[in-house]
PDB file of C-alpha atoms in Angstrom:
ATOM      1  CA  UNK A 196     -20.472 -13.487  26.425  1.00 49.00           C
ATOM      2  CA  UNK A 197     -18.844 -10.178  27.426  1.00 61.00           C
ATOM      3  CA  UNK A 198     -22.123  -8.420  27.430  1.00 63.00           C
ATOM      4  CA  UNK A 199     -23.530 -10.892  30.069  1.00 67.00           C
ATOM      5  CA  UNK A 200     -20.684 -10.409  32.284  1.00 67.00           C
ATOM      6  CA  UNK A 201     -20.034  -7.063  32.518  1.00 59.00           C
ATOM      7  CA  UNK A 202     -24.442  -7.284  33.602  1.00 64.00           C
ATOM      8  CA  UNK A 203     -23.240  -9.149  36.296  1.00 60.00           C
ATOM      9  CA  UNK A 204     -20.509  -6.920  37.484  1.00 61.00           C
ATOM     10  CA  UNK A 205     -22.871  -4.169  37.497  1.00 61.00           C
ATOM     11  CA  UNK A 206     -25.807  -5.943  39.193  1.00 65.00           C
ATOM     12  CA  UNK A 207     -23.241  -6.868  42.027  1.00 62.00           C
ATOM     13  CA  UNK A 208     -22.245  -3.812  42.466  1.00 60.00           C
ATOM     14  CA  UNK A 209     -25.498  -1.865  42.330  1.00 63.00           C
ATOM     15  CA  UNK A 210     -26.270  -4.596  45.328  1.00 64.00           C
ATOM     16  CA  UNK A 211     -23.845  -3.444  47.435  1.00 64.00           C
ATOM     17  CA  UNK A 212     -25.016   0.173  46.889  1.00 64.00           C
ATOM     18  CA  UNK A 213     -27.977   1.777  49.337  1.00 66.00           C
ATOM     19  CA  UNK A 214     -28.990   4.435  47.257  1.00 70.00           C
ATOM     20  CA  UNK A 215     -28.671   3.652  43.616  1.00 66.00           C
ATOM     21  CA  UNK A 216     -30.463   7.007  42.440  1.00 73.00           C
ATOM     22  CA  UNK A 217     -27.472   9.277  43.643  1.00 75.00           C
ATOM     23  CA  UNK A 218     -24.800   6.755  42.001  1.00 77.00           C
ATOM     24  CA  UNK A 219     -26.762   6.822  39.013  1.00 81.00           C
ATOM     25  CA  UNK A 220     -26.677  10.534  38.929  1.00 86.00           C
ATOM     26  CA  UNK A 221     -23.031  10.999  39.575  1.00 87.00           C
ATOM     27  CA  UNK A 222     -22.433   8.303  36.918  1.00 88.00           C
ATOM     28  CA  UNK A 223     -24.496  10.649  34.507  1.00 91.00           C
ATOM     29  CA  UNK A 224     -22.447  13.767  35.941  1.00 93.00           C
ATOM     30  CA  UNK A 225     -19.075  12.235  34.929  1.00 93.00           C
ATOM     31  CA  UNK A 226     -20.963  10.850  31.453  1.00 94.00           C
ATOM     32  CA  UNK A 227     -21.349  14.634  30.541  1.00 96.00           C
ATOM     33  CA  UNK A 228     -17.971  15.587  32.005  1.00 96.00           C
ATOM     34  CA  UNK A 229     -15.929  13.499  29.779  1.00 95.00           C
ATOM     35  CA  UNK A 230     -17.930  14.495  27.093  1.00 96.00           C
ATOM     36  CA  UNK A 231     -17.368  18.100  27.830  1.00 97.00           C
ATOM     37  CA  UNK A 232     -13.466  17.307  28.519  1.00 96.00           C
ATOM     38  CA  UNK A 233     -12.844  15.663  25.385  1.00 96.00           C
ATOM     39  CA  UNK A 234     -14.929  18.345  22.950  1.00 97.00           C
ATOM     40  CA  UNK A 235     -12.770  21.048  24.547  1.00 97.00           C
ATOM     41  CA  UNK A 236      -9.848  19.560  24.001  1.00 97.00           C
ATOM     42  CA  UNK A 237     -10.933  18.259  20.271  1.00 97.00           C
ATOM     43  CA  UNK A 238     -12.866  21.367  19.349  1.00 97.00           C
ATOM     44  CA  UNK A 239     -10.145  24.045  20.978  1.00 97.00           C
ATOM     45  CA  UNK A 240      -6.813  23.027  21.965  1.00 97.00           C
ATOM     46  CA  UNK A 241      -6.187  20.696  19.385  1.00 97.00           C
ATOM     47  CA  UNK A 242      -6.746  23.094  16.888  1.00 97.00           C
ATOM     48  CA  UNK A 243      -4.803  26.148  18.462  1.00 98.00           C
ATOM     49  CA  UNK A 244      -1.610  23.675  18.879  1.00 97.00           C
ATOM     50  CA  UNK A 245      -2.185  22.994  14.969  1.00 97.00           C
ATOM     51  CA  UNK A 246      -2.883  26.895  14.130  1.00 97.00           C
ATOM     52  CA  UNK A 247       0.232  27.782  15.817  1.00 97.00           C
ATOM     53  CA  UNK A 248       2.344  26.113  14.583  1.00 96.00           C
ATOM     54  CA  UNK A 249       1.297  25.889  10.939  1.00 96.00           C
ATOM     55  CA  UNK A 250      -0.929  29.116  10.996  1.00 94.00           C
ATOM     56  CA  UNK A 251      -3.883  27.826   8.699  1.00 95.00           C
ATOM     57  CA  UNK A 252      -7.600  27.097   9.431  1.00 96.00           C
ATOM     58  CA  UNK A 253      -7.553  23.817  11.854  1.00 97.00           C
ATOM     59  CA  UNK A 254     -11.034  23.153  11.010  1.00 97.00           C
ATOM     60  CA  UNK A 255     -10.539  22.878   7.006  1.00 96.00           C
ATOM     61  CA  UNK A 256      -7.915  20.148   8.006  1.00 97.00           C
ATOM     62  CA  UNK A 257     -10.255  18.399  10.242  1.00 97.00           C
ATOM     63  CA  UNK A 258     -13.122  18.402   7.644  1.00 97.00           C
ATOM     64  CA  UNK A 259     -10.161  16.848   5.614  1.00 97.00           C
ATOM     65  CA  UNK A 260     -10.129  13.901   8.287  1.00 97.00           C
ATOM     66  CA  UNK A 261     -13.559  13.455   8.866  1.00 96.00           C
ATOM     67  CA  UNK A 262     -14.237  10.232   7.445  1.00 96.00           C
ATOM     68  CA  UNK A 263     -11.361   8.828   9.653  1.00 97.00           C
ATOM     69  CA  UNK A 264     -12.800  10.394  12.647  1.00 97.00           C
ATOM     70  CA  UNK A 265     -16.148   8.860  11.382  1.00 96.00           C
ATOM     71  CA  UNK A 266     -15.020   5.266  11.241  1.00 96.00           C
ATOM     72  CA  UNK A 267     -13.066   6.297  14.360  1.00 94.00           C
ATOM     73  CA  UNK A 268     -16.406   6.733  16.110  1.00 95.00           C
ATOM     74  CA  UNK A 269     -17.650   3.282  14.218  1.00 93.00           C
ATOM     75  CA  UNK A 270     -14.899   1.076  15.358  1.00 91.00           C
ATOM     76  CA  UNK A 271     -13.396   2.066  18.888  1.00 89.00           C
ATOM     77  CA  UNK A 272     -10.104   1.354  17.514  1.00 88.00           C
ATOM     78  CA  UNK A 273      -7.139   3.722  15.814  1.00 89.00           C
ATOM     79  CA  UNK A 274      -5.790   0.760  14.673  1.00 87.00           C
ATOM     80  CA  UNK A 275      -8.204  -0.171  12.638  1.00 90.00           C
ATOM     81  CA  UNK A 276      -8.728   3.131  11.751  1.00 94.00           C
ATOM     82  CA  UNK A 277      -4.953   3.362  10.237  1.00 94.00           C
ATOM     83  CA  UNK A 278      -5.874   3.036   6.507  1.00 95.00           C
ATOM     84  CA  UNK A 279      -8.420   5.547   6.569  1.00 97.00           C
ATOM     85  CA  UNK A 280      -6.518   8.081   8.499  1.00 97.00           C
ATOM     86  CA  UNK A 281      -3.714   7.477   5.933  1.00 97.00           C
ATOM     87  CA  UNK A 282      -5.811   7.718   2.633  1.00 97.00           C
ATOM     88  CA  UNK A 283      -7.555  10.886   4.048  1.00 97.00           C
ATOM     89  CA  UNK A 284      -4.298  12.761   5.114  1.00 97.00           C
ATOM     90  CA  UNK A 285      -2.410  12.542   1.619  1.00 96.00           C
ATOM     91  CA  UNK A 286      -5.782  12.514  -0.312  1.00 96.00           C
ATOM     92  CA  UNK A 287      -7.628  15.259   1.730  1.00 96.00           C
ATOM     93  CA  UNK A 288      -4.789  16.859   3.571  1.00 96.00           C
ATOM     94  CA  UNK A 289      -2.334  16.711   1.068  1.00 95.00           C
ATOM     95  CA  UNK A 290       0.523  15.319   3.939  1.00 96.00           C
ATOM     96  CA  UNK A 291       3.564  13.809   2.323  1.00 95.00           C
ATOM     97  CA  UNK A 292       3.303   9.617   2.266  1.00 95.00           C
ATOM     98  CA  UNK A 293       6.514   9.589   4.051  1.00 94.00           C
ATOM     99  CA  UNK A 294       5.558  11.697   6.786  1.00 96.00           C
ATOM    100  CA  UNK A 295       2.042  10.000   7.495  1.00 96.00           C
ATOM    101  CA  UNK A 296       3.045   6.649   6.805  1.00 95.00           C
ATOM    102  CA  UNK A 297       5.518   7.332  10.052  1.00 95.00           C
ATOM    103  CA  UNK A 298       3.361   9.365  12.079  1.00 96.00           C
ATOM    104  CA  UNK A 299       0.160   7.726  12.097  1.00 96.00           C
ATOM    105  CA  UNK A 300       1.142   4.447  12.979  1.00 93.00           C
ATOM    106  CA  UNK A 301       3.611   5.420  15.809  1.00 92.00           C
ATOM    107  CA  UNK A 302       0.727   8.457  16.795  1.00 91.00           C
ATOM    108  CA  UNK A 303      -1.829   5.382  17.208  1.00 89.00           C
ATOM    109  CA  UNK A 304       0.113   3.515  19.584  1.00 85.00           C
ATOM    110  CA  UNK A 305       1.237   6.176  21.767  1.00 87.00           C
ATOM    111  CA  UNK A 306      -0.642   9.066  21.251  1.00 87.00           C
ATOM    112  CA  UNK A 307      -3.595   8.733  22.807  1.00 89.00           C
ATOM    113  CA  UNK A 308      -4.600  12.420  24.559  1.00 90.00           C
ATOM    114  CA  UNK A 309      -8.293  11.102  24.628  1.00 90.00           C
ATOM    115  CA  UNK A 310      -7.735   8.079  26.458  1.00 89.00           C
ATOM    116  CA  UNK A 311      -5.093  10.009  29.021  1.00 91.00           C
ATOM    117  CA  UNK A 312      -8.229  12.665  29.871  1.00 93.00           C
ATOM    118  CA  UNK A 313     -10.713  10.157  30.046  1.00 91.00           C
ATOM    119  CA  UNK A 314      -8.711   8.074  32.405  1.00 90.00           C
ATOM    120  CA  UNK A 315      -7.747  10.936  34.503  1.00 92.00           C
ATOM    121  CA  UNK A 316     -11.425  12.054  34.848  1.00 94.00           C
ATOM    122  CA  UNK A 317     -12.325   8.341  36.071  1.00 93.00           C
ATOM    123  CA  UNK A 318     -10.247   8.084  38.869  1.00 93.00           C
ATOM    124  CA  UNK A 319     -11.052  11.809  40.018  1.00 93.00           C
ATOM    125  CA  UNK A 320     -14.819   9.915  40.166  1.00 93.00           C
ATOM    126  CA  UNK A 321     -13.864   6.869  41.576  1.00 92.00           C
ATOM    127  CA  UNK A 322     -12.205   8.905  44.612  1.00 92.00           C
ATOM    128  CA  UNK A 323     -15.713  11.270  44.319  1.00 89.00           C
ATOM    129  CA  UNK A 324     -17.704   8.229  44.871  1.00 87.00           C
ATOM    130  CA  UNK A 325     -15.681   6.774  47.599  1.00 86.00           C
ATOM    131  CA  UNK A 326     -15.712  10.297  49.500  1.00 86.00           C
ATOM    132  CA  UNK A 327     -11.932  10.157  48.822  1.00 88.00           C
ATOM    133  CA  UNK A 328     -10.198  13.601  48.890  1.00 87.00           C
ATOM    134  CA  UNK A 329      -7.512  14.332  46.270  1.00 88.00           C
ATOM    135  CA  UNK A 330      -4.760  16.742  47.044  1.00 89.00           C
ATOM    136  CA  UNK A 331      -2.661  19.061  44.506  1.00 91.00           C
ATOM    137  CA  UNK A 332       0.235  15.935  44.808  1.00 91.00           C
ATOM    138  CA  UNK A 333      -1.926  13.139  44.541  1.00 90.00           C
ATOM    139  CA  UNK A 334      -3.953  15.216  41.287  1.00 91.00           C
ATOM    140  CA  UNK A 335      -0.373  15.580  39.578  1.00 92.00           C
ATOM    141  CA  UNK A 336       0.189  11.833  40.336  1.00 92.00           C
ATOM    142  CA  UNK A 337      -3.295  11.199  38.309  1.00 92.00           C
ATOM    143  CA  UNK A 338      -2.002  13.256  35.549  1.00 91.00           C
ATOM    144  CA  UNK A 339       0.994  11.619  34.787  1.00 92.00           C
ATOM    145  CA  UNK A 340       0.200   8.124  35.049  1.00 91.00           C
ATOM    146  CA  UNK A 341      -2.686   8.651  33.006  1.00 90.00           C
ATOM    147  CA  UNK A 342      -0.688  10.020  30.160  1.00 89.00           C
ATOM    148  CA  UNK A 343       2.201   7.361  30.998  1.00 88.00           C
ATOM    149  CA  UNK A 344      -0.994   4.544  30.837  1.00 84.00           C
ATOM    150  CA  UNK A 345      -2.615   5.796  28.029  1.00 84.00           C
ATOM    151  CA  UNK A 346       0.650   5.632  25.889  1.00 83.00           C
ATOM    152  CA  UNK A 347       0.949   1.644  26.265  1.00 70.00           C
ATOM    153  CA  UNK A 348      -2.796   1.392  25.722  1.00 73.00           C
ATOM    154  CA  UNK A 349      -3.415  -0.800  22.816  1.00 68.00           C
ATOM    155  CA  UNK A 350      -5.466   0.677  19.691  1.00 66.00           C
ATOM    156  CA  UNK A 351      -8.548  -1.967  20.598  1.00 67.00           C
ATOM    157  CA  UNK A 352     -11.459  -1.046  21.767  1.00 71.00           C
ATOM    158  CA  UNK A 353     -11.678  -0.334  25.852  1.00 70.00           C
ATOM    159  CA  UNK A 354      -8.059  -1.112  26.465  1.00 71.00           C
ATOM    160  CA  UNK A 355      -8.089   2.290  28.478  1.00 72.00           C
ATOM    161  CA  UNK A 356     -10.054   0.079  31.049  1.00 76.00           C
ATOM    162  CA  UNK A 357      -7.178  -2.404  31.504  1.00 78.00           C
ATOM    163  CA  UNK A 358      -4.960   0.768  32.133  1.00 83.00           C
ATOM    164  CA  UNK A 359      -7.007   2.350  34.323  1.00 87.00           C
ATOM    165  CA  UNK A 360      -5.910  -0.096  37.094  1.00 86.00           C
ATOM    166  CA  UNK A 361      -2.721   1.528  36.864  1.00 86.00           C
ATOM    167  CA  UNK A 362      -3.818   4.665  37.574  1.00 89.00           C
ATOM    168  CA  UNK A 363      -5.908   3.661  40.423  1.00 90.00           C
ATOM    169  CA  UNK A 364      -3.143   1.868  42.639  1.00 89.00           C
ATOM    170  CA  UNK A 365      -0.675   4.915  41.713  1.00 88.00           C
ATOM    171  CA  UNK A 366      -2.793   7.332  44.398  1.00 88.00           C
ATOM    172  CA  UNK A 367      -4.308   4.168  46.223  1.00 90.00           C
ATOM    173  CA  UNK A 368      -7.812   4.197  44.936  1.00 90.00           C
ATOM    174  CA  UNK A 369      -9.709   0.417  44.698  1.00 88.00           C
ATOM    175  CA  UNK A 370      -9.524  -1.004  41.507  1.00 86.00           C
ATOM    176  CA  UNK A 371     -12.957  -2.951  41.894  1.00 83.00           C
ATOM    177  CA  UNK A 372     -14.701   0.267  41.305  1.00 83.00           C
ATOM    178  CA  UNK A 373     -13.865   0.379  37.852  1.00 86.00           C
ATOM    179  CA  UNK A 374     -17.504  -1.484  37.203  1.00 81.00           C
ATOM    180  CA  UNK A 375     -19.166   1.927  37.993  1.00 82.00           C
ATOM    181  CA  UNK A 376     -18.060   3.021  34.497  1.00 86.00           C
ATOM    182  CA  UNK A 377     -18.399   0.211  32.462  1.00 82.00           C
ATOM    183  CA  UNK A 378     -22.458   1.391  31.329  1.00 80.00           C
ATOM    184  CA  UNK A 379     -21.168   4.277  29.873  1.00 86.00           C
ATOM    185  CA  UNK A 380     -17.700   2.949  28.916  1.00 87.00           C
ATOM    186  CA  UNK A 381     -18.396   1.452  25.591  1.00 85.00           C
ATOM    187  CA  UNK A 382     -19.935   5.255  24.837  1.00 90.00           C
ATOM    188  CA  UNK A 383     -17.011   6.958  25.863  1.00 92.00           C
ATOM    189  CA  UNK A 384     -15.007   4.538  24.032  1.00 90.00           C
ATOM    190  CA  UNK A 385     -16.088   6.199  20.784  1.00 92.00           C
ATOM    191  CA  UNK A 386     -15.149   9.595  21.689  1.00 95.00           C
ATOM    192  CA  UNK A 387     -12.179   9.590  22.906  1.00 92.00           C
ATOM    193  CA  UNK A 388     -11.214   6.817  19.952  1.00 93.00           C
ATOM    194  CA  UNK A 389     -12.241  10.066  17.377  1.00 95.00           C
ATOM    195  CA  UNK A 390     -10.209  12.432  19.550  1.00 96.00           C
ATOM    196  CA  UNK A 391      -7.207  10.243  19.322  1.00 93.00           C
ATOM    197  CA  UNK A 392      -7.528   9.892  15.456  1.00 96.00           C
ATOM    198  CA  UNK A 393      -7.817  14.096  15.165  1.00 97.00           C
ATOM    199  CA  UNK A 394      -4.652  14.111  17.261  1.00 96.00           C
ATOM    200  CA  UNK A 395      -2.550  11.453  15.377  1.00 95.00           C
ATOM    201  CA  UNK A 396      -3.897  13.673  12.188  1.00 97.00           C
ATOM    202  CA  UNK A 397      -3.120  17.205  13.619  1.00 97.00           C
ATOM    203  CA  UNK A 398       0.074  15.994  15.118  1.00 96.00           C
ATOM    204  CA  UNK A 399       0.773  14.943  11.305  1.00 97.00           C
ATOM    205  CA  UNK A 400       0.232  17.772   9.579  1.00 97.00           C
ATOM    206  CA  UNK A 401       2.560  19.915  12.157  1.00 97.00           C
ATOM    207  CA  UNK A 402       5.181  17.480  11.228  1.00 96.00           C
ATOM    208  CA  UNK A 403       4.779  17.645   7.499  1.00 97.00           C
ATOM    209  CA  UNK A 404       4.895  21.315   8.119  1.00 96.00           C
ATOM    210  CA  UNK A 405       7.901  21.660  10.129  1.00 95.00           C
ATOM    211  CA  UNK A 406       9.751  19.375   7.461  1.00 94.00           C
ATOM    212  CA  UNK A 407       8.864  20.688   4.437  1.00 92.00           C
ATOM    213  CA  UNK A 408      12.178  22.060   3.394  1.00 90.00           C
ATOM    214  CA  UNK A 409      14.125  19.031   4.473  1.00 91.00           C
ATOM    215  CA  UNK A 410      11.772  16.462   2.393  1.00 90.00           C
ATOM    216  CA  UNK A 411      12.451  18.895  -0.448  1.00 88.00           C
ATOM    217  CA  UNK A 412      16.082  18.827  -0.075  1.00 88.00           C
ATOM    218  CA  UNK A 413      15.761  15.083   0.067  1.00 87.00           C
ATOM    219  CA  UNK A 414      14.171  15.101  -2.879  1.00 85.00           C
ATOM    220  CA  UNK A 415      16.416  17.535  -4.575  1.00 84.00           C
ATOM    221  CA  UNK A 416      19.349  15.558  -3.686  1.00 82.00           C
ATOM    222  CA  UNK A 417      17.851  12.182  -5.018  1.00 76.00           C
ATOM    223  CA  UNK A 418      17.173  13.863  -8.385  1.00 74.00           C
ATOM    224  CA  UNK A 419      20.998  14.996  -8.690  1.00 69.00           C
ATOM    225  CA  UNK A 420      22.486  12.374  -7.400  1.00 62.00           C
ATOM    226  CA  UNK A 421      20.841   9.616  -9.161  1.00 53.00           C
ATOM    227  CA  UNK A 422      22.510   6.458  -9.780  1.00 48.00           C
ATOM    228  CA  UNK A 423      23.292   4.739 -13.043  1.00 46.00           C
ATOM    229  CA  UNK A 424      25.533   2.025 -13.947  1.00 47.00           C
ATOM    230  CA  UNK A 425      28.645   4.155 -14.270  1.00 43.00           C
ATOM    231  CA  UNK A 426      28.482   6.059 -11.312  1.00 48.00           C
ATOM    232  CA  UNK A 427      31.818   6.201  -9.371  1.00 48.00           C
ATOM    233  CA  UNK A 428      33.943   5.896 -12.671  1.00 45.00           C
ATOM    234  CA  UNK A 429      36.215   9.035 -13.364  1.00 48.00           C
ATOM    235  CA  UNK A 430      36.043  10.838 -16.446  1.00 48.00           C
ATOM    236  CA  UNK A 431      39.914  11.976 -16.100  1.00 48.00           C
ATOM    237  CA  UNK A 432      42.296  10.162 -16.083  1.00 47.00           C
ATOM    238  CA  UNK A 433      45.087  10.670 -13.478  1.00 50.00           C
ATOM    239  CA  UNK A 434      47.461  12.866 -16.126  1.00 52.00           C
ATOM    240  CA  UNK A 435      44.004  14.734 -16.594  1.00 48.00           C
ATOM    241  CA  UNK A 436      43.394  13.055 -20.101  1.00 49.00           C
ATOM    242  CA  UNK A 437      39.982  11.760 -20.746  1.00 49.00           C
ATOM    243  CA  UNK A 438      39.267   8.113 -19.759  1.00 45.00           C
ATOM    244  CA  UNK A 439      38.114   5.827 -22.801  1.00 45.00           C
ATOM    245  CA  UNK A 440      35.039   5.438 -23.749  1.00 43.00           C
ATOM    246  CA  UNK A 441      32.987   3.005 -22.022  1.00 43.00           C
ATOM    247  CA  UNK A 442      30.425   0.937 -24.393  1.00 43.00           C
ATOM    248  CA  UNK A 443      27.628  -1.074 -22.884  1.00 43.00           C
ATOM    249  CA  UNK A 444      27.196  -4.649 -24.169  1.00 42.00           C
TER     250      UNK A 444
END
């Protein structure tokens, strides 16, 4: 029955409204902006923090992840996305298992850059709408507590709505206007879901960079210093004679 309800939130709020054209084109205004916030950061900064650190073509790792991103865009949820991610990364990506097996789960409950800009961009339209004035302090506020929101945001689809009301007491704004962007929210949703997948994966592949020579000094130490059943015994004795022999039964 969600679908039904969330009608009548709208209809009571486009009631209360006197001139619905405008509110419908800001709404449209802040559809595109999102949009254009989240391919910039997707498209450009993700991809120069990976290419920095790693120095190798972002966008042949991305085409590596883009049937994650893809069912991503399908679900609205990371979470759900997690096995996909994971099979594309070591498949695709060639990422150690014991790197994405840790990253990717911890990266899909708190790493979620999408859901921190889109958050941020829908209280800067909430205050718009309300002819509410923002200062430098008050945008700073937005910032953080967006990012700080976004990282207890569940991996479900539209929990960034039920942090958003977070972010909208922090500077003061009312929290009822959150049905302005629930048309378009279920959109969104999809976006910034892919966005958060691409940055679990970049974030990833930096790590799996950065620790190459330590997993292979893990694994260099596990192949000398294998166990076996005798392991511990001395082979001299303490007047430096040999020990005897030891049969197995």
């Amino acid at each position: 029955y969600s679908p039904l309800g969330i009608t009548f939130l709208i209809a009571a709020k486009i009631v209360e409204m006197r001139d619905f054209g405008v509110l419908l084109g800001k709404v449209g205004l802040y559809f595109i902006t999102v949009l254009c916030g989240l391919a910039v950061h997707g498209a450009c900064i993700l991809p120069a923090l990976y290419f920095l650190c790693v120095r190798k073509n972002p966008y042949k790792f991305i085409a590596g992840i883009f049937q994650a991103m893809a069912t991503a865009f399908g679900t609205s949820s990371s979470s759900a996305t997690l096995p996909v991610t994971l099979h594309c990364l070591e498949h695709n990506c060639g990422v150690d298992p014991r790197v994405s097996s840790f990253v990717i789960p911890v990266g899909a409950t708190i790493n979620m850059d999408g859901t921190a800009l889109y958050e941020a961009v829908a209280a800067l339209f909430i205050a718009q709408v309300n002819n509410l004035s923002m200062d430098f302090g008050q945008i700073v506020t937005i910032s953080i507590t967006a990012t700080a929101a976004s990282i207890g945001a569940a991996g479900v689809p539209q929990a960034g709505l039920v942090t958003m009301v977070i972010v909208l007491s922090a500077v003061g704004l009312p929290t009822d206007d959150i049905t302005l962007i629930l048309v378009v929210d279920w959109f969104l949703d999809r976006f910034r879901t892919m966005i958060n997948v691409e940055g679990d994966s970049l974030g990833a592949g930096i790590v799996y960079h950065l620790s190459k020579q330590e997993l292979a000094a893990v694994e260099k130490e596990g192949e000398e210093g294998v166990l076996t059943p005798f392991t511990g015994i001395d082979d001299k004795k303490p007047n430096g004679t040999d020990s005897a022999a030891i049969t197995a039964v």
